[in-house]
Amino acid sequence: MTLVSSTPLLAETRKKGYAVVAFNVHTIEMLQAVAEAAEESRSPLIVQTTVGTVKHLGIDYIVGAAKAAAKQASVPVALHLDHCQDFELILKCIRAGYTSVMIDQSMHPFERNVEMTRKVVEIARPLNVNVEAELGKVGGVEDDIRVEDDAASLADPEECRRFVELTGVPTLAPAIGTAHGIYKGEPNIDFKRIEDIAAQVDVPLVLHGGSGIPEAQVKRCVALGMAKMNVATELKNAFTRALQKCFAERPDDLDPRSYMVPAKEVVKRLALEKMRLCGCTNKA
Ligand code: 13P
């Protein structure tokens, strides 16, 4: 298959009560690992990269690898650009072959967020590229973006409705109490707010900060309308810890391929677990 837009992958999710997991990958091996997990569990897959990873790997390497994964897969695979504030970079990624982009203007006033999101939607829609935008501010650290606890704010349901109407955005990430990174305690999710937002807008909703949310809470979020769950930190940490373990256990092994194998396996197992949690297993 070729890379597909994430729009059709998310289309039925709310109605059918599952969410597609979007995995942030930092290396080609992580991309391969989540693709293997998707294939094995017959799950639709969204691979996503932050702007930092775009700078690190390069757009063409990422698109090339994602296309290779999609070609080998019998399940649908989309490639998404996560949390991008840079309009020009969004255009470059779309031109290069990304099938989904996030324009993140959540740090700006509502009107500016509307204006920029609408601009991206106008370009992306005719090209069949999905667009995601954020309302409210998700706290925590995601790559170069840091939102302190006191600056985080929750999305307002009525504003969500107006935002979707004004922008035509096909996917919305409302801040509902989750945060990027590892939680210090339990996440403080405002379930009532998810319900209220879902009652106001019928586009697929995106749950950011998917690392470390307890199983029952993930399931509740999905049941209330979260259609895509982003997972970054847990995957990155598991990959790196697996590499560290190899270095500690086999300091004389100097073949990079031999330590990538167990690290990929750890990422794949974690990806399978997240897909099970979100109920997207066998939904491809
Ligand atoms: P975590 O790093 O908490 O998994 O959040 C991922 C995310 O929301 C990426 O946009």
Tab-separated table of C-alpha atoms and ligand atoms in Angstrom:
chain	number	residue	atom	x	y	z
A	1	MET	CA	0.000	0.000	0.000
A	2	THR	CA	0.980	3.649	-0.232
A	3	LEU	CA	0.817	6.074	2.681
A	4	VAL	CA	-2.791	7.073	3.308
A	5	SER	CA	-4.320	10.171	4.851
A	6	SER	CA	-5.220	9.736	8.494
A	7	THR	CA	-8.703	11.143	7.745
A	8	PRO	CA	-10.198	7.803	6.614
A	9	LEU	CA	-8.319	5.956	9.378
A	10	LEU	CA	-10.077	8.085	11.967
A	11	ALA	CA	-13.445	8.351	10.240
A	12	GLU	CA	-15.190	5.443	11.922
A	13	THR	CA	-13.368	5.478	15.252
A	14	ARG	CA	-15.851	7.436	17.338
A	15	LYS	CA	-18.818	5.512	16.009
A	16	LYS	CA	-17.126	2.165	16.578
A	17	GLY	CA	-15.610	3.081	19.958
A	18	TYR	CA	-11.883	2.653	19.359
A	19	ALA	CA	-8.903	4.962	18.837
A	20	VAL	CA	-5.965	4.725	16.454
A	21	VAL	CA	-2.601	5.038	18.188
A	22	ALA	CA	-0.176	7.593	16.742
A	23	PHE	CA	3.391	6.755	17.694
A	24	ASN	CA	6.122	9.371	17.737
A	25	VAL	CA	9.231	7.767	16.273
A	26	HIS	CA	12.724	9.166	16.692
A	27	THR	CA	14.692	6.651	14.620
A	28	ILE	CA	14.069	4.465	11.566
A	29	GLU	CA	14.207	1.379	13.794
A	30	MET	CA	11.356	2.733	15.935
A	31	LEU	CA	9.348	3.280	12.774
A	32	GLN	CA	9.996	-0.307	11.704
A	33	ALA	CA	9.008	-1.584	15.145
A	34	VAL	CA	5.621	0.166	15.240
A	35	ALA	CA	4.939	-0.918	11.646
A	36	GLU	CA	5.621	-4.540	12.633
A	37	ALA	CA	3.272	-4.164	15.604
A	38	ALA	CA	0.520	-2.765	13.372
A	39	GLU	CA	0.926	-5.577	10.868
A	40	GLU	CA	0.946	-8.270	13.539
A	41	SER	CA	-2.150	-6.909	15.295
A	42	ARG	CA	-3.978	-5.856	12.102
A	43	SER	CA	-4.202	-2.268	13.408
A	44	PRO	CA	-4.354	0.927	11.390
A	45	LEU	CA	-1.215	2.936	12.108
A	46	ILE	CA	-0.253	6.580	12.372
A	47	VAL	CA	3.480	7.193	12.475
A	48	GLN	CA	4.341	10.690	13.607
A	49	THR	CA	7.446	12.806	13.964
A	50	THR	CA	8.045	16.026	15.836
A	51	VAL	CA	9.799	18.977	14.246
A	52	GLY	CA	12.923	17.935	16.184
A	53	THR	CA	12.911	14.533	14.481
A	54	VAL	CA	12.348	16.167	11.096
A	55	LYS	CA	15.514	18.173	11.746
A	56	HIS	CA	17.371	15.125	13.040
A	57	LEU	CA	16.512	12.569	10.330
A	58	GLY	CA	15.533	14.847	7.444
A	59	ILE	CA	12.151	14.944	5.709
A	60	ASP	CA	13.161	12.729	2.800
A	61	TYR	CA	14.578	9.966	4.987
A	62	ILE	CA	11.406	9.958	7.095
A	63	VAL	CA	9.046	9.952	4.125
A	64	GLY	CA	11.164	7.317	2.357
A	65	ALA	CA	11.116	5.026	5.390
A	66	ALA	CA	7.410	5.551	6.042
A	67	LYS	CA	6.615	4.807	2.388
A	68	ALA	CA	8.683	1.628	2.609
A	69	ALA	CA	6.766	0.603	5.740
A	70	ALA	CA	3.433	1.311	4.036
A	71	LYS	CA	4.464	-0.626	0.922
A	72	GLN	CA	5.307	-3.715	2.955
A	73	ALA	CA	2.241	-3.436	5.155
A	74	SER	CA	-1.194	-4.840	4.475
A	75	VAL	CA	-2.651	-2.434	7.053
A	76	PRO	CA	-3.104	1.305	6.334
A	77	VAL	CA	-0.244	3.579	7.427
A	78	ALA	CA	-0.379	7.395	7.681
A	79	LEU	CA	2.529	9.780	8.283
A	80	HIS	CA	1.773	12.746	10.539
A	81	LEU	CA	3.761	15.859	11.497
A	82	ASP	CA	3.253	16.486	15.212
A	83	HIS	CA	3.072	19.939	16.906
A	84	CYS	CA	4.340	22.163	14.113
A	85	GLN	CA	4.214	25.926	14.579
A	86	ASP	CA	6.047	26.665	11.344
A	87	PHE	CA	3.789	27.159	8.307
A	88	GLU	CA	6.668	26.805	5.810
A	89	LEU	CA	7.765	23.501	7.327
A	90	ILE	CA	4.206	22.213	7.089
A	91	LEU	CA	4.201	23.018	3.363
A	92	LYS	CA	7.546	21.263	2.903
A	93	CYS	CA	6.327	18.147	4.698
A	94	ILE	CA	3.119	18.043	2.652
A	95	ARG	CA	5.103	18.450	-0.566
A	96	ALA	CA	7.469	15.666	0.490
A	97	GLY	CA	4.664	13.191	1.194
A	98	TYR	CA	3.368	13.579	4.764
A	99	THR	CA	-0.309	12.619	4.743
A	100	SER	CA	-1.297	14.466	7.917
A	101	VAL	CA	-0.046	17.596	9.702
A	102	MET	CA	-0.635	19.361	12.996
A	103	ILE	CA	-0.651	23.147	12.989
A	104	ASP	CA	-0.127	24.053	16.626
A	105	GLN	CA	-1.079	27.639	17.385
A	106	SER	CA	-2.436	26.845	20.836
A	107	MET	CA	-0.007	29.328	22.383
A	108	HIS	CA	-1.686	32.172	20.474
A	109	PRO	CA	-5.100	33.806	20.907
A	110	PHE	CA	-8.160	32.004	19.501
A	111	GLU	CA	-8.422	34.292	16.430
A	112	ARG	CA	-4.836	33.656	15.359
A	113	ASN	CA	-5.259	29.912	15.928
A	114	VAL	CA	-8.371	30.027	13.702
A	115	GLU	CA	-6.651	32.030	10.984
A	116	MET	CA	-3.542	29.824	10.746
A	117	THR	CA	-5.467	26.572	11.016
A	118	ARG	CA	-7.857	27.658	8.263
A	119	LYS	CA	-4.897	28.539	6.045
A	120	VAL	CA	-3.429	25.051	6.477
A	121	VAL	CA	-6.809	23.342	5.990
A	122	GLU	CA	-7.333	25.223	2.699
A	123	ILE	CA	-4.037	23.898	1.379
A	124	ALA	CA	-4.243	20.397	2.818
A	125	ARG	CA	-7.860	19.474	2.044
A	126	PRO	CA	-7.592	19.393	-1.794
A	127	LEU	CA	-4.434	17.299	-1.425
A	128	ASN	CA	-6.236	14.808	0.822
A	129	VAL	CA	-3.906	15.573	3.718
A	130	ASN	CA	-5.389	15.481	7.216
A	131	VAL	CA	-5.010	18.469	9.577
A	132	GLU	CA	-4.998	18.530	13.371
A	133	ALA	CA	-5.119	21.617	15.580
A	134	GLU	CA	-5.028	22.153	19.342
A	135	LEU	CA	-7.361	24.145	21.575
A	136	GLY	CA	-6.483	24.952	25.148
A	137	LYS	CA	-2.845	24.210	26.009
A	138	VAL	CA	-1.568	20.697	26.760
A	139	GLY	CA	1.036	20.938	29.530
A	140	GLY	CA	4.408	19.210	29.777
A	141	VAL	CA	7.393	18.835	27.482
A	142	GLU	CA	7.260	17.673	23.872
A	143	ASP	CA	10.604	18.040	22.136
A	144	ASP	CA	11.411	21.784	22.074
A	145	ILE	CA	7.934	22.795	23.289
A	146	ARG	CA	7.568	23.236	27.042
A	147	VAL	CA	4.287	24.292	28.654
A	148	GLU	CA	4.577	24.833	32.416
A	149	ASP	CA	1.739	23.554	34.621
A	150	ASP	CA	0.446	27.051	35.362
A	151	ALA	CA	0.387	27.912	31.633
A	152	ALA	CA	-1.565	24.800	30.644
A	153	SER	CA	-5.272	25.396	30.126
A	154	LEU	CA	-8.248	23.248	29.243
A	155	ALA	CA	-10.270	23.568	26.041
A	156	ASP	CA	-13.690	25.166	26.224
A	157	PRO	CA	-16.422	23.012	24.573
A	158	GLU	CA	-18.248	25.966	23.015
A	159	GLU	CA	-14.954	27.316	21.648
A	160	CYS	CA	-14.238	23.871	20.186
A	161	ARG	CA	-17.521	24.006	18.280
A	162	ARG	CA	-16.801	27.492	16.926
A	163	PHE	CA	-13.220	26.523	16.068
A	164	VAL	CA	-14.260	23.509	13.989
A	165	GLU	CA	-16.973	25.545	12.269
A	166	LEU	CA	-14.638	28.440	11.460
A	167	THR	CA	-11.655	26.375	10.312
A	168	GLY	CA	-13.161	23.211	8.867
A	169	VAL	CA	-10.385	21.349	10.667
A	170	PRO	CA	-10.981	17.600	10.303
A	171	THR	CA	-9.288	16.560	13.585
A	172	LEU	CA	-9.206	18.387	16.912
A	173	ALA	CA	-6.863	18.003	19.890
A	174	PRO	CA	-8.594	19.643	22.875
A	175	ALA	CA	-6.604	19.974	26.099
A	176	ILE	CA	-8.548	17.956	28.685
A	177	GLY	CA	-6.027	17.502	31.479
A	178	THR	CA	-3.427	15.135	30.033
A	179	ALA	CA	0.189	16.305	29.677
A	180	HIS	CA	3.210	15.460	27.542
A	181	GLY	CA	5.899	13.437	29.300
A	182	ILE	CA	5.724	11.095	32.274
A	183	TYR	CA	3.101	11.962	34.917
A	184	LYS	CA	4.287	12.614	38.456
A	185	GLY	CA	1.076	11.164	39.868
A	186	GLU	CA	-2.125	10.115	38.110
A	187	PRO	CA	-3.179	12.319	35.201
A	188	ASN	CA	-5.945	14.733	36.098
A	189	ILE	CA	-8.310	14.067	33.207
A	190	ASP	CA	-11.518	16.066	32.960
A	191	PHE	CA	-13.838	13.352	31.621
A	192	LYS	CA	-16.914	15.542	31.770
A	193	ARG	CA	-15.136	18.028	29.515
A	194	ILE	CA	-14.384	15.313	26.931
A	195	GLU	CA	-18.069	14.397	26.978
A	196	ASP	CA	-19.101	18.043	26.566
A	197	ILE	CA	-16.644	18.611	23.707
A	198	ALA	CA	-17.735	15.410	21.969
A	199	ALA	CA	-21.327	16.632	22.218
A	200	GLN	CA	-20.371	19.879	20.469
A	201	VAL	CA	-18.144	18.576	17.638
A	202	ASP	CA	-18.288	15.396	15.646
A	203	VAL	CA	-14.752	15.399	14.195
A	204	PRO	CA	-12.308	12.818	15.597
A	205	LEU	CA	-10.743	14.054	18.866
A	206	VAL	CA	-7.075	13.556	19.687
A	207	LEU	CA	-5.728	12.583	23.092
A	208	HIS	CA	-2.274	14.067	23.580
A	209	GLY	CA	0.056	12.924	26.344
A	210	GLY	CA	-0.794	9.228	25.939
A	211	SER	CA	2.255	7.970	27.870
A	212	GLY	CA	1.476	6.579	31.295
A	213	ILE	CA	-2.302	7.010	31.321
A	214	PRO	CA	-3.728	4.069	33.303
A	215	GLU	CA	-5.660	1.504	31.259
A	216	ALA	CA	-9.106	2.294	32.672
A	217	GLN	CA	-8.642	6.000	31.986
A	218	VAL	CA	-7.522	5.418	28.387
A	219	LYS	CA	-10.590	3.260	27.824
A	220	ARG	CA	-12.854	5.888	29.316
A	221	CYS	CA	-11.334	8.627	27.125
A	222	VAL	CA	-11.824	6.472	24.037
A	223	ALA	CA	-15.402	5.592	24.986
A	224	LEU	CA	-16.135	9.327	25.355
A	225	GLY	CA	-14.860	10.190	21.866
A	226	MET	CA	-11.065	10.277	21.753
A	227	ALA	CA	-10.289	8.827	18.336
A	228	LYS	CA	-6.502	9.099	18.178
A	229	MET	CA	-4.053	8.684	21.050
A	230	ASN	CA	-0.528	10.079	20.784
A	231	VAL	CA	2.274	8.142	22.450
A	232	ALA	CA	5.809	9.541	22.476
A	233	THR	CA	7.691	9.534	25.788
A	234	GLU	CA	7.027	5.939	26.847
A	235	LEU	CA	8.182	4.630	23.487
A	236	LYS	CA	11.313	6.775	23.386
A	237	ASN	CA	12.247	5.889	26.964
A	238	ALA	CA	11.697	2.163	26.419
A	239	PHE	CA	13.832	2.204	23.271
A	240	THR	CA	16.682	4.065	24.963
A	241	ARG	CA	16.566	1.955	28.128
A	242	ALA	CA	16.752	-1.223	26.044
A	243	LEU	CA	19.860	0.153	24.317
A	244	GLN	CA	21.391	1.135	27.675
A	245	LYS	CA	20.771	-2.402	28.962
A	246	CYS	CA	22.599	-3.878	25.963
A	247	PHE	CA	25.540	-1.536	26.472
A	248	ALA	CA	25.756	-2.504	30.141
A	249	GLU	CA	25.436	-6.240	29.515
A	250	ARG	CA	27.621	-6.495	26.403
A	251	PRO	CA	30.149	-3.645	26.464
A	252	ASP	CA	32.401	-5.455	23.972
A	253	ASP	CA	29.697	-5.903	21.339
A	254	LEU	CA	30.427	-3.176	18.805
A	255	ASP	CA	27.891	-4.118	16.149
A	256	PRO	CA	25.021	-1.547	16.219
A	257	ARG	CA	22.685	-4.032	14.564
A	258	SER	CA	22.932	-6.427	17.483
A	259	TYR	CA	21.656	-3.904	20.032
A	260	MET	CA	18.967	-2.480	17.741
A	261	VAL	CA	17.249	-5.872	17.582
A	262	PRO	CA	16.244	-6.087	21.278
A	263	ALA	CA	15.449	-2.351	21.387
A	264	LYS	CA	13.086	-2.727	18.426
A	265	GLU	CA	11.459	-5.708	20.096
A	266	VAL	CA	10.744	-3.656	23.254
A	267	VAL	CA	9.168	-0.865	21.175
A	268	LYS	CA	7.097	-3.377	19.238
A	269	ARG	CA	5.738	-4.995	22.418
A	270	LEU	CA	4.849	-1.609	23.886
A	271	ALA	CA	3.146	-0.567	20.656
A	272	LEU	CA	1.091	-3.777	20.674
A	273	GLU	CA	0.005	-3.029	24.230
A	274	LYS	CA	-1.088	0.533	23.380
A	275	MET	CA	-3.026	-0.710	20.339
A	276	ARG	CA	-4.808	-3.247	22.523
A	277	LEU	CA	-5.653	-0.523	25.074
A	278	CYS	CA	-7.153	1.698	22.387
A	279	GLY	CA	-9.119	-1.165	20.884
A	280	CYS	CA	-7.707	-0.747	17.366
A	281	THR	CA	-6.397	-4.315	17.129
A	282	ASN	CA	-8.020	-6.052	14.142
A	283	LYS	CA	-9.589	-2.757	12.959
A	284	ALA	CA	-7.365	-2.379	9.851
B	1	13P	P1	3.573	11.688	25.512
B	1	13P	O1	4.994	12.082	25.288
B	1	13P	O2	3.103	12.000	26.863
B	1	13P	O3	3.309	10.279	25.110
B	1	13P	O4	2.682	12.615	24.547
B	1	13P	C1	2.714	12.382	23.179
B	1	13P	C2	2.013	13.436	22.421
B	1	13P	O5	0.946	13.883	22.785
B	1	13P	C3	2.633	13.891	21.178
B	1	13P	O6	1.969	14.951	20.599
